[in-house]
Amino acid sequence: MPAAQADLRLGLKLGEIVDNVLPAPPTPDTTPSRTSSRITKRTTQPGLISTVLGTLGPTSTRAATAGTNGGGAPGARSSQKTLILYDNTGPWAWLGEAYAVQAGNLASHGSSYVMHPVGSYAAGEISGYTGVIYIGSTYDEPIPLAFLDDVLATTKPVLWMAHNIWQLTARAPSFQTTYGWNWVQYDTGAATTVRYENTDLGRNPLATPSGLMITSITNPAIASAPAIATGSAAGPINWATKAKNLTYIGEIPFSYVDHGDRYLAAADLISRVSNPAMADRKRALVRIEDVGPDADPGELRAIADYLYRQRIPFSIAAYPRYENPYGVENNGVAESYTLAERPDVISALRYMQNRGGTILMHGYTHQYEKLINPYDGVSGNDFEFYTAHVNENDSVIYDGPVPGDSAAWMQGRINSATTAFAQAGFARPAIFEPPHYAASAVDYEVIQQNFGKRYDRGLYFGGYCPGGACGTGTPQYDKIYGQYFPYLVRDIYGSVVAPEAVGNVEPEPFNNHPARLPADLVKTAQQLKVVDDGVASFFYHPYLGTAYLRDTVQGLKNAGYTFVSVGTVMAG
C-alpha cells in the first residue's frame, strides 16, 4: 500500500501568512514506495500517442467552457494549448487548486490552457493539447493509471512538479534506462540557492522543511539538470531534471516566493511548455505611483522631465479624490477635495501626458470611508477595496472584503472615479490598478467587465476555481494568496495583466519589509533575465525625487533592458 501520510499541520494561521505567500504542505516523514501495489508495472514499452492537436475530450471541454480561466494573453501562440493537472485530495487540497491557478496564470503568456484535477483525467486526453503540467502537492495522490501511461507514451512536453514522481517511475520498469535518471529521497536541508541559466535565484528557508526531491542522473547523455540547488549538507541537488520530453521540478515552486526567487525558473520552464517558440525580449516598464489631487506639481514635473530626456514612456497611477477624514498632519481638520479642485495638479498631469505619460485609474480615493485601513484613513496610504490591519508583529494582515462590498458597490466606485476624472478634463483611463494590489474576487470581476486590463500583482482566493472552472466557486477569503508575474498574462479573472515583478524603491524598512534601494531593484531585474520575454517592471513614488529614479533606470538599461510603454507590453 502507499506510504502512510503524515500529519500536515502548517503551524500557521492562513489569515496571518505575511504578504499572502502560499505555503507548502510539509513532506511526510516517510520514504515513497517504489513498488506500491496500487501501481501495476508495465511489462511492455509504452506506445505512442498522437502529437497532433486534436479535439478535446469531454472532461477538457467541460473545464474549458465553464468559468473565466483558460484564455491566452495577447501574443500567446494560437497553435498551442496547455493542460494543467493538480491534486485535490487530502487536508490541504485547496493548495492544489491555488498552485494550478498560479501555473495557469503563467501558462497564459504562451498559450490558452485548461486545468482540472488529475483524478478526472481521461485516457488519451493529452492528445488534445500541445503540452502538460502536473503539480503534485498531495503525497500519494491517487493518480489515474491512464495519465501515467499517457505521460510515458507521449512525445509532447511534460512538466512534473514535486510529489508522486514515484508513481510514474513504478509504472515504467525501464524508467531509469529510458530517461537516464531516477528519484532518490527528499532533502530538507538548507538548499536556499537555485542556479538557473547561470544566475543565482533565492529559495526561502521556509520552503526547506517541505522537502526537495533529490534525483540521480545515471546517463548524462540522456538527462541533464537545468537548475541546481545548493546550500544543503546533502550537497548540490538537481532542482530541475530534464530528459527527453519530461522535465521534473523537485518541489512546489509557488511556495514562499519572494523577489528574485526560484519561482522565476519555474515561470520560464512553464513558458517553454506553453510556447516553446517564445520570443526573448528584455523590456522594462516604469510606473509613477499614488498620484492624487494632493500631489506636488513640482515633483510630478521633475519626474516627467527626467523620463522625457531619457525617452522613456511611463505610466501614472492616479486617483481623483483625496480624503483625510481625521486631519492627519492638518491639525486634526478633515480634508476632502477632488482633482478638479486642484488646477495645478491637473496642469502637471497634462505636462506628464505630453511627455509620454499614460494615466491609469488607481481607485477612486485610495482609502475606505473613515476606516483606519490599516494606517490612518488618508488617501494614498490606505486600502480602498480590501480591509487590513497591522498586527502586533508589525505585519500587514489582510482581513477580507470591505463592508458593503458587492458588484454594485464596486461599479459605483469606478463610476465615481470616472466622473471625477471627467470633471478634471480627463478621459476615463483604460487600465486599472487596485490600491495596494488588493480587491475582492467580486471587485476583480467588475474591473474585468469595465477595463479588461490591469497593471498589478493579483490577489486570488481558495475555492474560486472548483474543478478548475474559475469564477464558479465561492471565494474563501481566509485562503488568500498573491502572485506577481514576470511577463504579460491573462489571469483567472479574464483580465490582461501587465507585470510588476521588480518592486519599488523604499529607502526605509517598514512592516517587516527591508529597505529596497535602486541596487536591489537592479539585482532583481538581473535575476529576471532568466525568464524568456521577461519584463523588468517597477513603480516609483514621486516624493522620492529623481536621484533614485535615475539610478534605477540607468541600472536597468545597463542590464540590457529597453523601456517601452505599458500599451506596447499589453499588445503582446
mmCIF file of C-alpha atoms in Angstrom, residues 137-498:
data_model
loop_
_atom_site.group_PDB
_atom_site.id
_atom_site.type_symbol
_atom_site.label_atom_id
_atom_site.label_comp_id
_atom_site.label_asym_id
_atom_site.label_seq_id
_atom_site.Cartn_x
_atom_site.Cartn_y
_atom_site.Cartn_z
ATOM 1 C CA SER A 137 1.002 18.755 -3.990
ATOM 2 C CA THR A 138 -0.630 15.825 -2.171
ATOM 3 C CA TYR A 139 1.627 12.977 -1.109
ATOM 4 C CA ASP A 140 0.456 9.776 -2.824
ATOM 5 C CA GLU A 141 -2.484 11.404 -4.605
ATOM 6 C CA PRO A 142 -4.330 8.592 -6.440
ATOM 7 C CA ILE A 143 -3.180 9.325 -9.991
ATOM 8 C CA PRO A 144 -5.129 7.607 -12.764
ATOM 9 C CA LEU A 145 -3.068 4.941 -14.462
ATOM 10 C CA ALA A 146 -4.262 6.397 -17.759
ATOM 11 C CA PHE A 147 -2.400 9.621 -17.013
ATOM 12 C CA LEU A 148 0.790 7.787 -16.051
ATOM 13 C CA ASP A 149 0.597 5.710 -19.212
ATOM 14 C CA ASP A 150 -0.037 8.734 -21.404
ATOM 15 C CA VAL A 151 2.894 10.644 -19.870
ATOM 16 C CA LEU A 152 5.171 7.695 -20.589
ATOM 17 C CA ALA A 153 3.859 7.397 -24.140
ATOM 18 C CA THR A 154 3.684 10.983 -25.318
ATOM 19 C CA THR A 155 6.426 12.947 -27.041
ATOM 20 C CA LYS A 156 4.826 16.238 -26.046
ATOM 21 C CA PRO A 157 6.492 18.348 -23.341
ATOM 22 C CA VAL A 158 5.546 17.352 -19.793
ATOM 23 C CA LEU A 159 6.445 19.391 -16.710
ATOM 24 C CA TRP A 160 6.019 17.462 -13.437
ATOM 25 C CA MET A 161 6.356 19.200 -10.067
ATOM 26 C CA ALA A 162 7.042 17.783 -6.588
ATOM 27 C CA HIS A 163 5.220 14.682 -5.285
ATOM 28 C CA ASN A 164 4.233 11.380 -6.838
ATOM 29 C CA ILE A 165 7.043 11.043 -9.327
ATOM 30 C CA TRP A 166 7.443 7.598 -7.745
ATOM 31 C CA GLN A 167 4.097 6.582 -9.186
ATOM 32 C CA LEU A 168 5.386 7.394 -12.664
ATOM 33 C CA THR A 169 8.660 5.504 -12.218
ATOM 34 C CA ALA A 170 6.882 2.491 -10.698
ATOM 35 C CA ARG A 171 4.661 2.333 -13.766
ATOM 36 C CA ALA A 172 7.661 2.054 -16.111
ATOM 37 C CA PRO A 173 10.035 -0.862 -15.418
ATOM 38 C CA SER A 174 12.692 0.749 -17.627
ATOM 39 C CA PHE A 175 12.241 4.351 -16.489
ATOM 40 C CA GLN A 176 15.862 4.848 -15.431
ATOM 41 C CA THR A 177 17.176 3.305 -18.641
ATOM 42 C CA THR A 178 14.800 5.313 -20.815
ATOM 43 C CA TYR A 179 15.164 8.690 -19.106
ATOM 44 C CA GLY A 180 18.644 8.428 -17.610
ATOM 45 C CA TRP A 181 17.692 9.483 -14.070
ATOM 46 C CA ASN A 182 15.685 8.455 -11.048
ATOM 47 C CA TRP A 183 14.496 9.930 -7.758
ATOM 48 C CA VAL A 184 16.343 9.218 -4.528
ATOM 49 C CA GLN A 185 14.698 10.820 -1.481
ATOM 50 C CA TYR A 186 13.554 14.160 -0.131
ATOM 51 C CA ASP A 187 16.089 16.562 1.344
ATOM 52 C CA THR A 188 15.032 19.094 3.991
ATOM 53 C CA GLY A 189 18.399 20.748 4.345
ATOM 54 C CA ALA A 190 19.155 24.420 3.790
ATOM 55 C CA ALA A 191 19.159 24.433 -0.013
ATOM 56 C CA THR A 192 18.429 28.150 -0.294
ATOM 57 C CA THR A 193 20.026 28.993 -3.654
ATOM 58 C CA VAL A 194 18.943 27.702 -7.053
ATOM 59 C CA ARG A 195 21.215 28.327 -10.014
ATOM 60 C CA TYR A 196 19.404 28.542 -13.337
ATOM 61 C CA GLU A 197 20.656 29.989 -16.613
ATOM 62 C CA ASN A 198 23.952 30.899 -14.876
ATOM 63 C CA THR A 199 22.048 33.026 -12.363
ATOM 64 C CA ASP A 200 21.580 32.517 -8.637
ATOM 65 C CA LEU A 201 17.948 32.651 -7.512
ATOM 66 C CA GLY A 202 16.684 32.579 -3.941
ATOM 67 C CA ARG A 203 14.800 29.816 -2.148
ATOM 68 C CA ASN A 204 13.162 30.936 1.080
ATOM 69 C CA PRO A 205 14.279 28.961 4.158
ATOM 70 C CA LEU A 206 10.575 28.495 4.972
ATOM 71 C CA ALA A 207 10.376 26.195 1.941
ATOM 72 C CA THR A 208 13.101 23.822 3.095
ATOM 73 C CA PRO A 209 11.048 21.778 5.626
ATOM 74 C CA SER A 210 8.662 20.862 2.803
ATOM 75 C CA GLY A 211 11.443 18.986 1.097
ATOM 76 C CA LEU A 212 13.289 18.991 -2.214
ATOM 77 C CA MET A 213 13.447 15.703 -4.070
ATOM 78 C CA ILE A 214 16.998 14.550 -4.780
ATOM 79 C CA THR A 215 17.415 12.989 -8.190
ATOM 80 C CA SER A 216 20.317 10.983 -9.548
ATOM 81 C CA ILE A 217 21.332 11.314 -13.184
ATOM 82 C CA THR A 218 22.617 7.934 -14.319
ATOM 83 C CA ASN A 219 23.045 8.696 -18.011
ATOM 84 C CA PRO A 220 24.224 12.263 -18.759
ATOM 85 C CA ALA A 221 23.856 11.558 -22.455
ATOM 86 C CA ILE A 222 20.083 11.484 -21.945
ATOM 87 C CA ALA A 223 19.409 13.534 -18.811
ATOM 88 C CA SER A 224 20.575 16.916 -17.566
ATOM 89 C CA ALA A 225 19.902 19.330 -14.718
ATOM 90 C CA PRO A 226 18.703 22.747 -15.932
ATOM 91 C CA ALA A 227 18.802 24.050 -12.334
ATOM 92 C CA ILE A 228 20.893 23.107 -9.301
ATOM 93 C CA ALA A 229 20.049 23.847 -5.649
ATOM 94 C CA THR A 230 22.906 24.439 -3.223
ATOM 95 C CA GLY A 231 23.300 25.072 0.487
ATOM 96 C CA SER A 232 22.201 21.724 1.858
ATOM 97 C CA ALA A 233 24.527 19.366 3.683
ATOM 98 C CA ALA A 234 23.462 16.794 1.100
ATOM 99 C CA GLY A 235 25.453 18.777 -1.463
ATOM 100 C CA PRO A 236 24.241 20.103 -4.822
ATOM 101 C CA ILE A 237 20.742 18.858 -5.667
ATOM 102 C CA ASN A 238 19.131 18.743 -9.089
ATOM 103 C CA TRP A 239 16.331 21.272 -8.546
ATOM 104 C CA ALA A 240 15.110 20.514 -12.072
ATOM 105 C CA THR A 241 15.892 17.375 -14.049
ATOM 106 C CA LYS A 242 15.220 17.038 -17.774
ATOM 107 C CA ALA A 243 15.287 14.061 -20.103
ATOM 108 C CA LYS A 244 13.647 13.750 -23.490
ATOM 109 C CA ASN A 245 10.243 15.483 -23.250
ATOM 110 C CA LEU A 246 9.951 15.218 -19.435
ATOM 111 C CA THR A 247 11.101 17.927 -17.029
ATOM 112 C CA TYR A 248 10.834 17.355 -13.291
ATOM 113 C CA ILE A 249 10.975 20.027 -10.550
ATOM 114 C CA GLY A 250 11.630 18.500 -7.137
ATOM 115 C CA GLU A 251 9.367 20.804 -5.118
ATOM 116 C CA ILE A 252 6.414 23.185 -5.324
ATOM 117 C CA PRO A 253 7.999 26.338 -6.807
ATOM 118 C CA PHE A 254 4.986 28.504 -5.895
ATOM 119 C CA SER A 255 5.501 28.295 -2.133
ATOM 120 C CA TYR A 256 7.153 31.077 -0.106
ATOM 121 C CA VAL A 257 8.005 33.214 -3.134
ATOM 122 C CA ASP A 258 9.984 36.446 -2.890
ATOM 123 C CA HIS A 259 11.783 38.782 -5.297
ATOM 124 C CA GLY A 260 14.405 37.017 -7.390
ATOM 125 C CA ASP A 261 13.027 33.639 -6.379
ATOM 126 C CA ARG A 262 13.424 30.179 -7.971
ATOM 127 C CA TYR A 263 9.805 30.811 -8.970
ATOM 128 C CA LEU A 264 11.343 32.642 -11.955
ATOM 129 C CA ALA A 265 12.950 29.413 -13.135
ATOM 130 C CA ALA A 266 9.558 27.708 -12.884
ATOM 131 C CA ALA A 267 7.924 30.556 -14.816
ATOM 132 C CA ASP A 268 10.445 30.098 -17.602
ATOM 133 C CA LEU A 269 10.028 26.312 -17.681
ATOM 134 C CA ILE A 270 6.244 26.751 -17.801
ATOM 135 C CA SER A 271 6.537 29.098 -20.765
ATOM 136 C CA ARG A 272 8.679 26.515 -22.547
ATOM 137 C CA VAL A 273 5.739 24.136 -22.320
ATOM 138 C CA SER A 274 3.047 26.660 -23.236
ATOM 139 C CA ASN A 275 5.069 28.187 -26.082
ATOM 140 C CA PRO A 276 8.451 26.631 -26.941
ATOM 141 C CA ALA A 277 8.973 29.347 -29.570
ATOM 142 C CA MET A 278 8.741 32.184 -27.011
ATOM 143 C CA ALA A 279 10.452 35.412 -28.076
ATOM 144 C CA ASP A 280 13.178 36.533 -25.682
ATOM 145 C CA ARG A 281 12.666 40.269 -25.472
ATOM 146 C CA LYS A 282 14.061 42.190 -22.493
ATOM 147 C CA ARG A 283 11.671 45.077 -21.909
ATOM 148 C CA ALA A 284 11.172 47.395 -18.962
ATOM 149 C CA LEU A 285 8.276 49.420 -17.546
ATOM 150 C CA VAL A 286 8.165 52.247 -15.014
ATOM 151 C CA ARG A 287 5.035 53.415 -13.222
ATOM 152 C CA ILE A 288 4.749 56.596 -11.167
ATOM 153 C CA GLU A 289 2.676 55.633 -8.134
ATOM 154 C CA ASP A 290 -0.008 57.184 -5.892
ATOM 155 C CA VAL A 291 -0.633 60.419 -7.754
ATOM 156 C CA GLY A 292 -3.698 62.100 -6.284
ATOM 157 C CA PRO A 293 -5.159 65.591 -6.012
ATOM 158 C CA ASP A 294 -2.736 66.179 -3.117
ATOM 159 C CA ALA A 295 0.345 65.563 -5.306
ATOM 160 C CA ASP A 296 3.150 68.118 -5.514
ATOM 161 C CA PRO A 297 3.068 69.537 -9.075
ATOM 162 C CA GLY A 298 6.769 70.331 -8.987
ATOM 163 C CA GLU A 299 7.672 66.770 -8.145
ATOM 164 C CA LEU A 300 5.490 65.476 -10.967
ATOM 165 C CA ARG A 301 7.072 67.818 -13.499
ATOM 166 C CA ALA A 302 10.595 66.878 -12.393
ATOM 167 C CA ILE A 303 9.826 63.188 -12.852
ATOM 168 C CA ALA A 304 8.302 63.828 -16.279
ATOM 169 C CA ASP A 305 11.286 65.935 -17.374
ATOM 170 C CA TYR A 306 13.807 63.283 -16.413
ATOM 171 C CA LEU A 307 11.941 60.423 -18.129
ATOM 172 C CA TYR A 308 11.283 62.559 -21.202
ATOM 173 C CA ARG A 309 15.005 63.355 -21.526
ATOM 174 C CA GLN A 310 15.681 59.613 -21.330
ATOM 175 C CA ARG A 311 12.992 58.948 -23.975
ATOM 176 C CA ILE A 312 11.202 56.636 -21.585
ATOM 177 C CA PRO A 313 7.405 56.244 -21.731
ATOM 178 C CA PHE A 314 5.804 55.779 -18.315
ATOM 179 C CA SER A 315 2.525 55.170 -16.515
ATOM 180 C CA ILE A 316 0.859 57.332 -13.864
ATOM 181 C CA ALA A 317 -1.249 55.570 -11.232
ATOM 182 C CA ALA A 318 -3.760 58.303 -10.337
ATOM 183 C CA TYR A 319 -6.771 58.510 -8.015
ATOM 184 C CA PRO A 320 -9.077 61.542 -8.482
ATOM 185 C CA ARG A 321 -10.393 62.207 -4.958
ATOM 186 C CA TYR A 322 -8.425 62.945 -1.780
ATOM 187 C CA GLU A 323 -9.777 62.100 1.666
ATOM 188 C CA ASN A 324 -8.219 62.812 5.057
ATOM 189 C CA PRO A 325 -11.109 62.180 7.461
ATOM 190 C CA TYR A 326 -9.076 62.648 10.660
ATOM 191 C CA GLY A 327 -6.993 65.617 9.566
ATOM 192 C CA VAL A 328 -3.693 63.783 9.764
ATOM 193 C CA GLU A 329 -0.846 66.326 9.576
ATOM 194 C CA ASN A 330 -3.516 69.024 9.204
ATOM 195 C CA ASN A 331 -4.065 69.909 12.861
ATOM 196 C CA GLY A 332 -6.925 67.438 13.104
ATOM 197 C CA VAL A 333 -9.015 69.239 10.488
ATOM 198 C CA ALA A 334 -10.596 66.842 7.982
ATOM 199 C CA GLU A 335 -9.920 67.382 4.267
ATOM 200 C CA SER A 336 -11.743 66.258 1.160
ATOM 201 C CA TYR A 337 -11.339 67.503 -2.399
ATOM 202 C CA THR A 338 -11.259 66.269 -5.983
ATOM 203 C CA LEU A 339 -8.786 66.597 -8.796
ATOM 204 C CA ALA A 340 -10.975 69.243 -10.438
ATOM 205 C CA GLU A 341 -10.342 71.471 -7.396
ATOM 206 C CA ARG A 342 -6.570 71.343 -7.886
ATOM 207 C CA PRO A 343 -5.789 73.052 -11.209
ATOM 208 C CA ASP A 344 -2.026 72.971 -10.555
ATOM 209 C CA VAL A 345 -2.120 69.194 -10.295
ATOM 210 C CA ILE A 346 -4.269 68.978 -13.445
ATOM 211 C CA SER A 347 -1.677 71.053 -15.266
ATOM 212 C CA ALA A 348 1.139 68.821 -14.038
ATOM 213 C CA LEU A 349 -0.727 65.704 -15.171
ATOM 214 C CA ARG A 350 -1.201 67.240 -18.621
ATOM 215 C CA TYR A 351 2.506 68.012 -18.630
ATOM 216 C CA MET A 352 3.263 64.384 -17.824
ATOM 217 C CA GLN A 353 0.950 63.126 -20.556
ATOM 218 C CA ASN A 354 2.679 65.367 -23.092
ATOM 219 C CA ARG A 355 5.993 63.827 -22.093
ATOM 220 C CA GLY A 356 4.982 60.226 -22.519
ATOM 221 C CA GLY A 357 2.800 59.503 -19.506
ATOM 222 C CA THR A 358 -0.228 57.176 -19.567
ATOM 223 C CA ILE A 359 -2.747 57.678 -16.751
ATOM 224 C CA LEU A 360 -4.109 54.579 -15.016
ATOM 225 C CA MET A 361 -7.122 54.501 -12.687
ATOM 226 C CA HIS A 362 -5.704 53.771 -9.239
ATOM 227 C CA GLY A 363 -9.045 53.574 -7.477
ATOM 228 C CA TYR A 364 -11.295 56.476 -6.503
ATOM 229 C CA THR A 365 -9.977 57.638 -3.118
ATOM 230 C CA HIS A 366 -7.220 55.085 -2.341
ATOM 231 C CA GLN A 367 -8.757 54.620 1.130
ATOM 232 C CA TYR A 368 -12.071 53.420 2.563
ATOM 233 C CA GLU A 369 -14.509 55.842 4.218
ATOM 234 C CA LYS A 370 -13.360 56.626 7.789
ATOM 235 C CA LEU A 371 -11.789 53.256 8.445
ATOM 236 C CA ILE A 372 -8.185 53.035 9.640
ATOM 237 C CA ASN A 373 -7.285 50.601 6.900
ATOM 238 C CA PRO A 374 -4.641 49.933 8.118
ATOM 239 C CA TYR A 375 -2.729 53.149 8.798
ATOM 240 C CA ASP A 376 -4.570 56.471 9.120
ATOM 241 C CA GLY A 377 -7.517 56.691 6.697
ATOM 242 C CA VAL A 378 -5.623 59.027 4.350
ATOM 243 C CA SER A 379 -5.754 58.708 0.575
ATOM 244 C CA GLY A 380 -2.634 57.127 -0.872
ATOM 245 C CA ASN A 381 -1.844 55.364 2.400
ATOM 246 C CA ASP A 382 -4.755 53.003 2.974
ATOM 247 C CA PHE A 383 -6.544 50.188 1.162
ATOM 248 C CA GLU A 384 -9.733 51.004 -0.741
ATOM 249 C CA PHE A 385 -11.145 47.647 -1.827
ATOM 250 C CA TYR A 386 -9.991 45.348 0.983
ATOM 251 C CA THR A 387 -9.684 45.595 4.756
ATOM 252 C CA ALA A 388 -6.405 45.103 6.589
ATOM 253 C CA HIS A 389 -4.749 45.737 9.922
ATOM 254 C CA VAL A 390 -1.219 45.878 11.306
ATOM 255 C CA ASN A 391 -0.683 43.135 13.882
ATOM 256 C CA GLU A 392 1.465 43.083 16.996
ATOM 257 C CA ASN A 393 4.428 41.899 14.917
ATOM 258 C CA ASP A 394 4.140 44.942 12.612
ATOM 259 C CA SER A 395 2.951 42.881 9.659
ATOM 260 C CA VAL A 396 0.019 43.912 7.468
ATOM 261 C CA ILE A 397 -2.717 41.270 7.695
ATOM 262 C CA TYR A 398 -5.431 41.105 5.034
ATOM 263 C CA ASP A 399 -8.826 40.678 6.713
ATOM 264 C CA GLY A 400 -11.415 40.445 3.940
ATOM 265 C CA PRO A 401 -13.641 42.481 1.600
ATOM 266 C CA VAL A 402 -14.721 45.912 2.821
ATOM 267 C CA PRO A 403 -18.151 46.261 4.458
ATOM 268 C CA GLY A 404 -20.819 46.503 1.784
ATOM 269 C CA ASP A 405 -18.593 45.046 -0.922
ATOM 270 C CA SER A 406 -20.604 43.968 -3.959
ATOM 271 C CA ALA A 407 -20.582 44.265 -7.712
ATOM 272 C CA ALA A 408 -22.882 47.307 -7.490
ATOM 273 C CA TRP A 409 -20.665 48.980 -4.880
ATOM 274 C CA MET A 410 -17.538 48.398 -6.955
ATOM 275 C CA GLN A 411 -19.240 49.684 -10.073
ATOM 276 C CA GLY A 412 -20.212 52.787 -8.131
ATOM 277 C CA ARG A 413 -16.571 53.442 -7.188
ATOM 278 C CA ILE A 414 -15.491 53.115 -10.806
ATOM 279 C CA ASN A 415 -18.326 55.394 -11.926
ATOM 280 C CA SER A 416 -17.425 57.988 -9.293
ATOM 281 C CA ALA A 417 -13.775 57.908 -10.319
ATOM 282 C CA THR A 418 -14.725 58.211 -13.978
ATOM 283 C CA THR A 419 -16.881 61.267 -13.197
ATOM 284 C CA ALA A 420 -14.125 62.856 -11.127
ATOM 285 C CA PHE A 421 -11.595 62.376 -13.914
ATOM 286 C CA ALA A 422 -14.062 63.826 -16.429
ATOM 287 C CA GLN A 423 -14.683 66.881 -14.249
ATOM 288 C CA ALA A 424 -10.932 67.488 -14.314
ATOM 289 C CA GLY A 425 -10.892 67.165 -18.102
ATOM 290 C CA PHE A 426 -9.515 63.641 -18.408
ATOM 291 C CA ALA A 427 -10.981 60.643 -20.218
ATOM 292 C CA ARG A 428 -11.519 57.500 -18.199
ATOM 293 C CA PRO A 429 -8.200 55.605 -18.089
ATOM 294 C CA ALA A 430 -8.074 52.318 -19.975
ATOM 295 C CA ILE A 431 -6.166 50.353 -17.326
ATOM 296 C CA PHE A 432 -6.987 49.762 -13.648
ATOM 297 C CA GLU A 433 -4.683 49.251 -10.673
ATOM 298 C CA PRO A 434 -6.269 48.401 -7.299
ATOM 299 C CA PRO A 435 -4.654 50.354 -4.432
ATOM 300 C CA HIS A 436 -2.065 48.194 -2.697
ATOM 301 C CA TYR A 437 -2.867 45.473 -5.256
ATOM 302 C CA ALA A 438 -5.854 44.348 -3.191
ATOM 303 C CA ALA A 439 -9.503 43.724 -4.041
ATOM 304 C CA SER A 440 -12.144 41.058 -3.548
ATOM 305 C CA ALA A 441 -12.949 38.485 -6.224
ATOM 306 C CA VAL A 442 -16.180 40.377 -6.953
ATOM 307 C CA ASP A 443 -14.205 43.591 -7.397
ATOM 308 C CA TYR A 444 -11.788 41.914 -9.798
ATOM 309 C CA GLU A 445 -14.710 40.658 -11.847
ATOM 310 C CA VAL A 446 -16.155 44.174 -12.109
ATOM 311 C CA ILE A 447 -12.738 45.554 -13.054
ATOM 312 C CA GLN A 448 -12.578 42.972 -15.824
ATOM 313 C CA GLN A 449 -16.024 43.952 -17.092
ATOM 314 C CA ASN A 450 -15.115 47.649 -17.193
ATOM 315 C CA PHE A 451 -11.490 47.616 -18.273
ATOM 316 C CA GLY A 452 -10.282 44.145 -19.235
ATOM 317 C CA LYS A 453 -6.782 45.342 -18.307
ATOM 318 C CA ARG A 454 -4.908 45.647 -15.025
ATOM 319 C CA TYR A 455 -1.387 46.600 -14.038
ATOM 320 C CA ASP A 456 -0.662 44.949 -10.687
ATOM 321 C CA ARG A 457 0.087 41.812 -8.732
ATOM 322 C CA GLY A 458 -3.157 39.896 -8.385
ATOM 323 C CA LEU A 459 -4.855 38.558 -5.273
ATOM 324 C CA TYR A 460 -6.539 35.162 -5.546
ATOM 325 C CA PHE A 461 -8.678 33.082 -3.221
ATOM 326 C CA GLY A 462 -9.156 29.419 -2.424
ATOM 327 C CA GLY A 463 -12.411 27.871 -3.627
ATOM 328 C CA TYR A 464 -12.790 30.242 -6.571
ATOM 329 C CA CYS A 465 -11.932 27.581 -9.163
ATOM 330 C CA PRO A 466 -13.694 24.322 -8.228
ATOM 331 C CA GLY A 467 -12.718 21.580 -10.638
ATOM 332 C CA GLY A 468 -10.591 24.160 -12.450
ATOM 333 C CA ALA A 469 -13.561 26.296 -13.546
ATOM 334 C CA CYS A 470 -12.672 29.701 -12.164
ATOM 335 C CA GLY A 471 -15.486 32.026 -11.250
ATOM 336 C CA THR A 472 -17.938 29.224 -10.494
ATOM 337 C CA GLY A 473 -16.997 28.753 -6.844
ATOM 338 C CA THR A 474 -17.316 30.796 -3.675
ATOM 339 C CA PRO A 475 -14.067 32.595 -2.810
ATOM 340 C CA GLN A 476 -12.724 31.705 0.632
ATOM 341 C CA TYR A 477 -11.221 34.888 1.989
ATOM 342 C CA ASP A 478 -9.312 33.071 4.720
ATOM 343 C CA LYS A 479 -7.350 31.345 1.957
ATOM 344 C CA ILE A 480 -5.798 34.303 0.183
ATOM 345 C CA TYR A 481 -2.641 34.396 -1.905
ATOM 346 C CA GLY A 482 -0.891 36.832 -4.198
ATOM 347 C CA GLN A 483 1.143 36.355 -7.341
ATOM 348 C CA TYR A 484 3.500 38.521 -9.321
ATOM 349 C CA PHE A 485 4.168 37.924 -12.986
ATOM 350 C CA PRO A 486 7.457 38.200 -14.889
ATOM 351 C CA TYR A 487 5.649 38.691 -18.203
ATOM 352 C CA LEU A 488 2.239 39.568 -19.642
ATOM 353 C CA VAL A 489 -0.571 37.181 -18.649
ATOM 354 C CA ARG A 490 -4.314 36.802 -18.790
ATOM 355 C CA ASP A 491 -5.271 35.811 -15.270
ATOM 356 C CA ILE A 492 -8.162 33.725 -13.973
ATOM 357 C CA TYR A 493 -10.440 36.784 -13.754
ATOM 358 C CA GLY A 494 -10.069 37.138 -17.519
ATOM 359 C CA SER A 495 -8.063 40.364 -17.397
ATOM 360 C CA VAL A 496 -4.868 41.039 -19.301
ATOM 361 C CA VAL A 497 -2.341 41.886 -16.580
ATOM 362 C CA ALA A 498 0.796 43.921 -17.174
#
